[in-house]
Short mmCIF file of C-alpha atoms in Angstrom, two decimals:
data_model
loop_
_atom_site.label_atom_id
_atom_site.label_comp_id
_atom_site.label_asym_id
_atom_site.label_seq_id
_atom_site.Cartn_x
_atom_site.Cartn_y
_atom_site.Cartn_z
CA MET A 1 7.82 -28.88 -1.93
CA LEU A 2 7.38 -31.76 -4.34
CA MET A 3 8.66 -28.79 -6.86
CA ARG A 4 12.09 -29.73 -5.49
CA PHE A 5 12.38 -33.08 -7.00
CA TYR A 6 12.02 -31.55 -10.44
CA THR A 7 14.31 -28.68 -10.28
CA VAL A 8 17.71 -30.32 -9.16
CA PRO A 9 20.31 -32.38 -10.79
CA THR A 10 20.23 -35.61 -8.70
CA ALA A 11 18.40 -37.12 -5.88
CA LYS A 12 20.91 -36.52 -3.82
CA ASP A 13 20.63 -33.35 -4.34
CA ALA A 14 16.84 -33.09 -4.35
CA ARG A 15 16.93 -34.97 -0.30
CA ARG A 16 19.42 -32.06 0.57
CA SER A 17 16.63 -28.75 -0.97
CA VAL A 18 13.40 -30.73 1.01
CA VAL A 19 15.86 -30.61 3.96
CA TRP A 20 16.28 -27.04 3.43
CA ALA A 21 12.32 -26.60 2.25
CA ILE A 22 11.00 -28.09 5.43
CA TRP A 23 13.29 -25.82 8.02
CA LEU A 24 12.43 -22.39 5.84
CA ILE A 25 9.34 -23.76 5.89
CA GLY A 26 8.91 -24.45 9.32
CA ILE A 27 10.34 -21.17 10.48
CA PHE A 28 8.05 -19.23 8.21
CA TYR A 29 5.51 -20.36 10.04
CA LEU A 30 6.67 -19.57 13.61
CA PHE A 31 7.69 -16.52 12.07
CA SER A 32 3.85 -15.80 11.01
CA LEU A 33 2.99 -15.55 14.70
CA VAL A 34 5.58 -12.94 15.70
CA ILE A 35 4.12 -10.78 13.20
CA GLY A 36 0.88 -10.75 14.00
CA TYR A 37 0.76 -10.51 18.09
CA GLY A 38 3.01 -7.69 16.83
CA ALA A 39 1.40 -5.83 14.43
CA GLY A 40 -1.20 -5.96 17.05
CA ALA A 41 0.52 -4.81 19.91
CA LEU A 42 2.12 -1.52 17.16
CA VAL A 43 -0.69 -1.14 15.04
CA GLY A 44 -3.50 -2.36 16.72
CA PRO A 45 -6.73 -4.36 16.28
CA ALA A 46 -9.05 -1.18 15.03
CA GLU A 47 -6.37 0.50 12.66
CA ILE A 48 -5.72 -3.38 10.83
CA LEU A 49 -9.35 -3.93 10.27
CA ALA A 50 -9.51 -0.21 9.13
CA ALA A 51 -7.15 -0.93 6.30
CA PRO A 52 -7.78 -2.40 3.13
CA GLY A 53 -7.43 -6.07 2.78
CA ALA A 54 -8.35 -5.68 6.70
CA VAL A 55 -5.95 -8.62 8.84
CA ASN A 56 -4.02 -9.38 5.23
CA SER A 57 -3.20 -5.64 6.25
CA ALA A 58 -1.16 -6.88 9.20
CA ALA A 59 2.22 -7.50 7.72
CA PRO A 60 2.04 -4.69 5.51
CA LEU A 61 1.37 -1.93 8.31
CA LEU A 62 4.01 -3.30 10.69
CA ALA A 63 6.19 -2.95 8.20
CA PHE A 64 5.53 0.55 7.73
CA GLU A 65 5.34 1.41 11.80
CA LEU A 66 9.29 -0.64 11.80
CA GLY A 67 10.74 0.75 8.96
CA GLY A 68 8.16 3.48 7.16
CA THR A 69 8.15 3.61 3.18
CA VAL A 70 11.13 1.61 2.35
CA LEU A 71 10.67 -2.00 3.79
CA LEU A 72 6.76 -1.43 3.27
CA GLY A 73 8.54 -1.49 -0.12
CA ILE A 74 10.83 -4.15 0.45
CA ILE A 75 7.50 -6.76 1.80
CA ALA A 76 5.25 -6.01 -0.89
CA GLY A 77 7.60 -6.85 -3.52
CA VAL A 78 8.67 -9.86 -1.65
CA ALA A 79 4.80 -10.93 -1.18
CA PHE A 80 4.06 -10.01 -4.68
CA ALA A 81 7.13 -12.32 -5.97
CA THR A 82 6.01 -14.85 -3.51
CA ILE A 83 2.62 -15.07 -4.84
CA LEU A 84 3.90 -15.83 -8.69
CA ALA A 85 6.16 -18.26 -7.16
CA VAL A 86 3.44 -20.38 -5.49
CA VAL A 87 0.75 -19.58 -8.30
CA ALA A 88 3.01 -20.69 -10.98
CA GLY A 89 4.48 -23.82 -8.84
CA LEU A 90 0.80 -24.99 -8.47
CA THR A 91 -0.35 -24.51 -11.51
CA ILE A 92 2.72 -26.67 -13.31
CA THR A 93 2.53 -28.98 -10.46
CA ALA A 94 -1.25 -29.67 -10.87
CA SER A 95 -1.07 -29.94 -14.44
CA ALA A 96 1.75 -32.15 -14.97
CA SER A 97 0.36 -34.38 -12.45
CA PHE A 98 -3.29 -34.47 -14.10
CA ALA A 99 -1.20 -34.53 -17.48
CA HIS A 100 1.02 -37.72 -16.77
CA ASP A 101 -1.01 -39.19 -13.34
CA VAL A 102 -4.47 -39.26 -15.06
CA TYR A 103 -4.58 -38.81 -18.50
CA ALA A 104 -1.72 -40.68 -19.52
CA SER A 105 -1.59 -43.57 -16.90
CA VAL A 106 -5.41 -44.05 -16.10
CA ILE A 107 -7.38 -43.12 -19.34
CA LYS A 108 -4.77 -43.54 -22.07
CA ARG A 109 -3.18 -46.12 -19.63
CA GLY A 110 0.38 -45.75 -21.27
CA LYS A 111 -0.68 -45.43 -25.02
CA VAL A 112 -0.48 -41.33 -25.28
CA PRO A 113 -0.09 -39.55 -28.37
CA PRO A 114 2.71 -37.42 -29.60
CA ASN A 115 2.10 -34.51 -27.95
CA GLY A 116 -0.71 -35.51 -25.92
CA GLU A 117 0.30 -34.85 -22.63
CA VAL A 118 2.06 -30.93 -22.82
CA ARG A 119 -1.36 -30.64 -24.11
CA VAL A 120 -3.57 -31.99 -21.88
CA ALA A 121 -1.10 -30.07 -19.51
CA ARG A 122 -1.84 -26.73 -21.29
CA ILE A 123 -5.81 -27.27 -21.05
CA THR A 124 -5.87 -28.12 -17.57
CA ALA A 125 -3.90 -25.25 -16.08
CA VAL A 126 -6.12 -23.18 -18.73
CA VAL A 127 -9.25 -24.56 -16.38
CA ILE A 128 -7.46 -24.79 -13.30
CA GLY A 129 -7.15 -20.54 -13.36
CA ALA A 130 -10.31 -20.14 -14.48
CA VAL A 131 -12.14 -22.35 -11.50
CA ALA A 132 -9.11 -20.20 -9.86
CA ILE A 133 -10.61 -17.14 -10.57
CA GLY A 134 -14.23 -17.84 -10.66
CA LEU A 135 -13.74 -18.79 -6.79
CA GLY A 136 -11.48 -15.48 -6.33
CA ILE A 137 -14.35 -12.91 -7.33
CA LEU A 138 -16.77 -14.87 -5.10
CA ALA A 139 -14.88 -14.64 -2.48
CA LEU A 140 -14.12 -11.43 -2.88
CA GLN A 141 -18.05 -10.59 -3.38
CA ALA A 142 -18.34 -12.09 -0.48
CA GLY A 143 -16.32 -9.88 1.70
CA ILE A 144 -14.12 -13.94 2.76
CA ASN A 145 -10.66 -13.35 3.85
CA ILE A 146 -9.14 -16.39 1.12
CA ALA A 147 -6.37 -17.38 3.84
CA PHE A 148 -8.50 -19.36 5.40
CA LEU A 149 -8.60 -21.87 2.28
CA VAL A 150 -4.59 -22.20 3.15
CA ALA A 151 -6.45 -24.64 6.49
CA LEU A 152 -8.61 -26.21 4.20
CA ALA A 153 -6.06 -26.98 1.74
CA PHE A 154 -3.56 -28.87 4.20
CA ALA A 155 -6.79 -30.58 5.51
CA VAL A 156 -7.50 -31.84 2.10
CA ALA A 157 -3.82 -33.50 1.76
CA ALA A 158 -3.96 -34.79 5.14
CA SER A 159 -6.47 -36.52 4.77
CA ALA A 160 -5.63 -38.10 1.42
CA ASN A 161 -1.52 -38.52 2.41
CA LEU A 162 -1.11 -38.64 6.43
CA PRO A 163 -2.35 -42.06 6.97
CA THR A 164 -1.33 -43.40 4.07
CA ILE A 165 2.55 -42.49 5.09
CA LEU A 166 2.03 -42.97 8.38
CA TYR A 167 0.49 -46.73 7.76
CA THR A 168 3.27 -47.79 5.24
CA LEU A 169 6.67 -46.50 7.73
CA PHE A 170 5.18 -47.65 10.86
CA TRP A 171 2.49 -50.80 10.30
CA LYS A 172 4.06 -54.04 8.63
CA ASP A 173 -0.03 -54.71 7.74
CA PHE A 174 -0.91 -52.02 5.91
CA THR A 175 -2.13 -53.14 2.17
CA THR A 176 -2.61 -51.73 -1.08
CA GLN A 177 -6.02 -51.67 -0.60
CA GLY A 178 -6.11 -50.35 2.61
CA ALA A 179 -3.61 -47.80 0.94
CA LEU A 180 -6.69 -47.14 -1.45
CA TRP A 181 -9.18 -47.33 0.57
CA SER A 182 -7.48 -44.61 3.01
CA ILE A 183 -6.20 -42.02 0.15
CA TYR A 184 -9.72 -41.72 -1.95
CA GLY A 185 -12.47 -42.39 1.54
CA GLY A 186 -10.63 -39.52 2.87
CA LEU A 187 -10.44 -37.35 -0.28
CA ILE A 188 -14.12 -37.86 -1.33
CA ALA A 189 -15.25 -37.35 2.60
CA CYS A 190 -12.99 -34.05 2.99
CA ILE A 191 -14.02 -32.75 -0.34
CA GLY A 192 -17.71 -33.72 0.23
CA LEU A 193 -17.91 -32.43 4.07
CA ILE A 194 -16.43 -28.87 2.63
CA ILE A 195 -19.23 -28.92 -0.19
CA PHE A 196 -22.09 -29.14 2.58
CA SER A 197 -20.12 -26.64 5.10
CA PRO A 198 -21.26 -23.17 6.56
CA VAL A 199 -17.93 -22.11 4.01
CA VAL A 200 -19.81 -23.02 1.20
CA SER A 201 -23.32 -22.03 2.20
CA GLY A 202 -25.72 -21.30 4.73
CA ALA A 203 -22.69 -18.79 7.34
CA PRO A 204 -24.03 -16.60 9.22
CA VAL A 205 -23.88 -12.96 8.44
CA ASN A 206 -20.56 -11.01 8.93
CA GLU A 207 -21.91 -7.97 11.69
CA LEU A 208 -18.60 -6.11 9.66
CA THR A 209 -19.63 -6.74 6.63
CA GLY A 210 -22.93 -7.08 6.61
CA LYS A 211 -22.87 -10.33 3.81
CA SER A 212 -22.62 -14.34 4.86
CA THR A 213 -19.00 -15.31 5.15
CA SER A 214 -20.11 -18.35 2.71
CA LEU A 215 -18.73 -18.63 -1.26
CA ILE A 216 -22.80 -18.95 -2.44
CA GLN A 217 -24.60 -16.11 -0.77
CA ASP A 218 -28.24 -16.54 -0.09
CA VAL A 219 -28.36 -19.94 -0.85
CA ASP A 220 -28.29 -22.39 2.08
CA PHE A 221 -27.79 -26.37 1.74
CA SER A 222 -25.20 -26.60 4.33
CA TRP A 223 -25.10 -29.24 7.29
CA PHE A 224 -21.92 -30.25 8.47
CA PRO A 225 -21.62 -27.18 11.13
CA LEU A 226 -17.59 -27.27 10.92
CA ASN A 227 -15.23 -24.82 8.67
CA ASN A 228 -13.14 -27.51 8.63
CA PRO A 229 -13.61 -30.72 7.94
CA GLY A 230 -10.10 -32.19 9.07
CA LEU A 231 -11.42 -33.14 12.32
CA VAL A 232 -13.88 -35.52 10.81
CA SER A 233 -12.13 -36.76 7.32
CA ILE A 234 -8.66 -36.84 8.90
CA PRO A 235 -10.02 -40.42 11.15
CA LEU A 236 -11.76 -41.36 8.98
CA SER A 237 -9.14 -41.87 6.30
CA PHE A 238 -7.10 -43.49 9.61
CA PHE A 239 -9.94 -45.37 9.71
CA LEU A 240 -10.48 -46.72 5.90
CA GLY A 241 -6.65 -47.78 6.02
CA TRP A 242 -7.65 -49.91 8.82
CA LEU A 243 -10.12 -51.84 7.82
CA GLY A 244 -9.48 -51.80 4.08
CA SER A 245 -6.39 -53.56 5.47
CA ARG A 246 -7.55 -56.43 7.62
CA LEU A 247 -10.09 -56.96 5.28
CA SER A 248 -7.66 -57.10 2.35
CA LYS A 249 -6.66 -60.45 1.05
CA GLU A 250 -3.48 -59.10 0.63
CA ARG A 251 -0.52 -60.92 2.77
CA PRO A 252 2.64 -58.06 3.55
CA ASP A 253 5.83 -59.17 2.51
CA GLU A 254 7.69 -59.03 5.58
CA LEU A 255 10.71 -58.32 4.11
CA LYS A 256 10.22 -55.50 2.16
CA ASN A 257 8.45 -54.35 4.51
CA ALA A 258 12.08 -54.23 6.65
CA GLU A 259 14.18 -52.93 4.15
CA LEU A 260 11.50 -50.06 3.25
CA GLU A 261 11.53 -49.15 7.05
CA VAL A 262 15.76 -49.65 6.83
CA ARG A 263 15.67 -47.44 4.08
CA ALA A 264 13.20 -45.19 5.46
CA PHE A 265 15.35 -44.29 9.12
CA THR A 266 18.49 -44.97 7.89
CA GLY A 267 19.22 -44.88 4.60
CA ILE A 268 20.50 -47.96 4.07
CA GLY A 269 19.88 -49.59 0.48
CA ALA A 270 18.90 -46.10 -0.81
CA GLU A 271 19.75 -45.17 -4.43
CA LYS A 272 22.64 -44.30 -5.29
CA ALA A 273 22.71 -39.68 -6.64
CA VAL A 274 21.72 -39.96 -10.55
CA GLN A 275 22.13 -37.52 -13.23
CA HIS A 276 18.05 -36.71 -14.01
#
């Protein structure tokens, strides 16, 4: 959704685009429930599990059941285009964010040589692609359904961002130190728990494939029992945000907090739409 801010001409159009994105994404996730239950009812669990891709083939099999090869071709084409768009968007966002926020702002502290950000963004895109391909190969060898990585991505994002957003909007005593503790603490805790969870090593053997469902086979260094650490890292991030704010010497600015609250809930005082 962040990409919507970079593909529209004005701030007003960006807000309208985000609203459309929220509705479309929400409807998509509701439809995923309908597609899953529909495939289970019309196609059958046995045929789905026996097909290449197992549960990932539920939607194509349902399309073939309802509309034959024509609908199957449409669904396959849409899925292929969606995969390309998502991968391209994630790669561009990650490489640009690293080049601008980390390299230019943190490492170089604004003193970036000409074309420095572009060069770093290109290198970052190559590195991200190589890491993604490597993890994909490990998942393929282990016979893992990589769809579960979506839930892990949501857990990481929520651990790093959700408490800060909610505290900023609804808690007037929230401070900069609380935000930093919440963001970095939640992010580090979530990634650390993933590394030491059955997702990476130590998962039991799958009866259908005869292999472990972990990314790394024949190794067990896991001690965290859950596949998704969100149940631990998200509450921990909330706690660190509260604790950091309480221990901070910074005094909250009540006027700015009131301004932010009015602007967030009414839009009054927001910047007018400008070309960018």
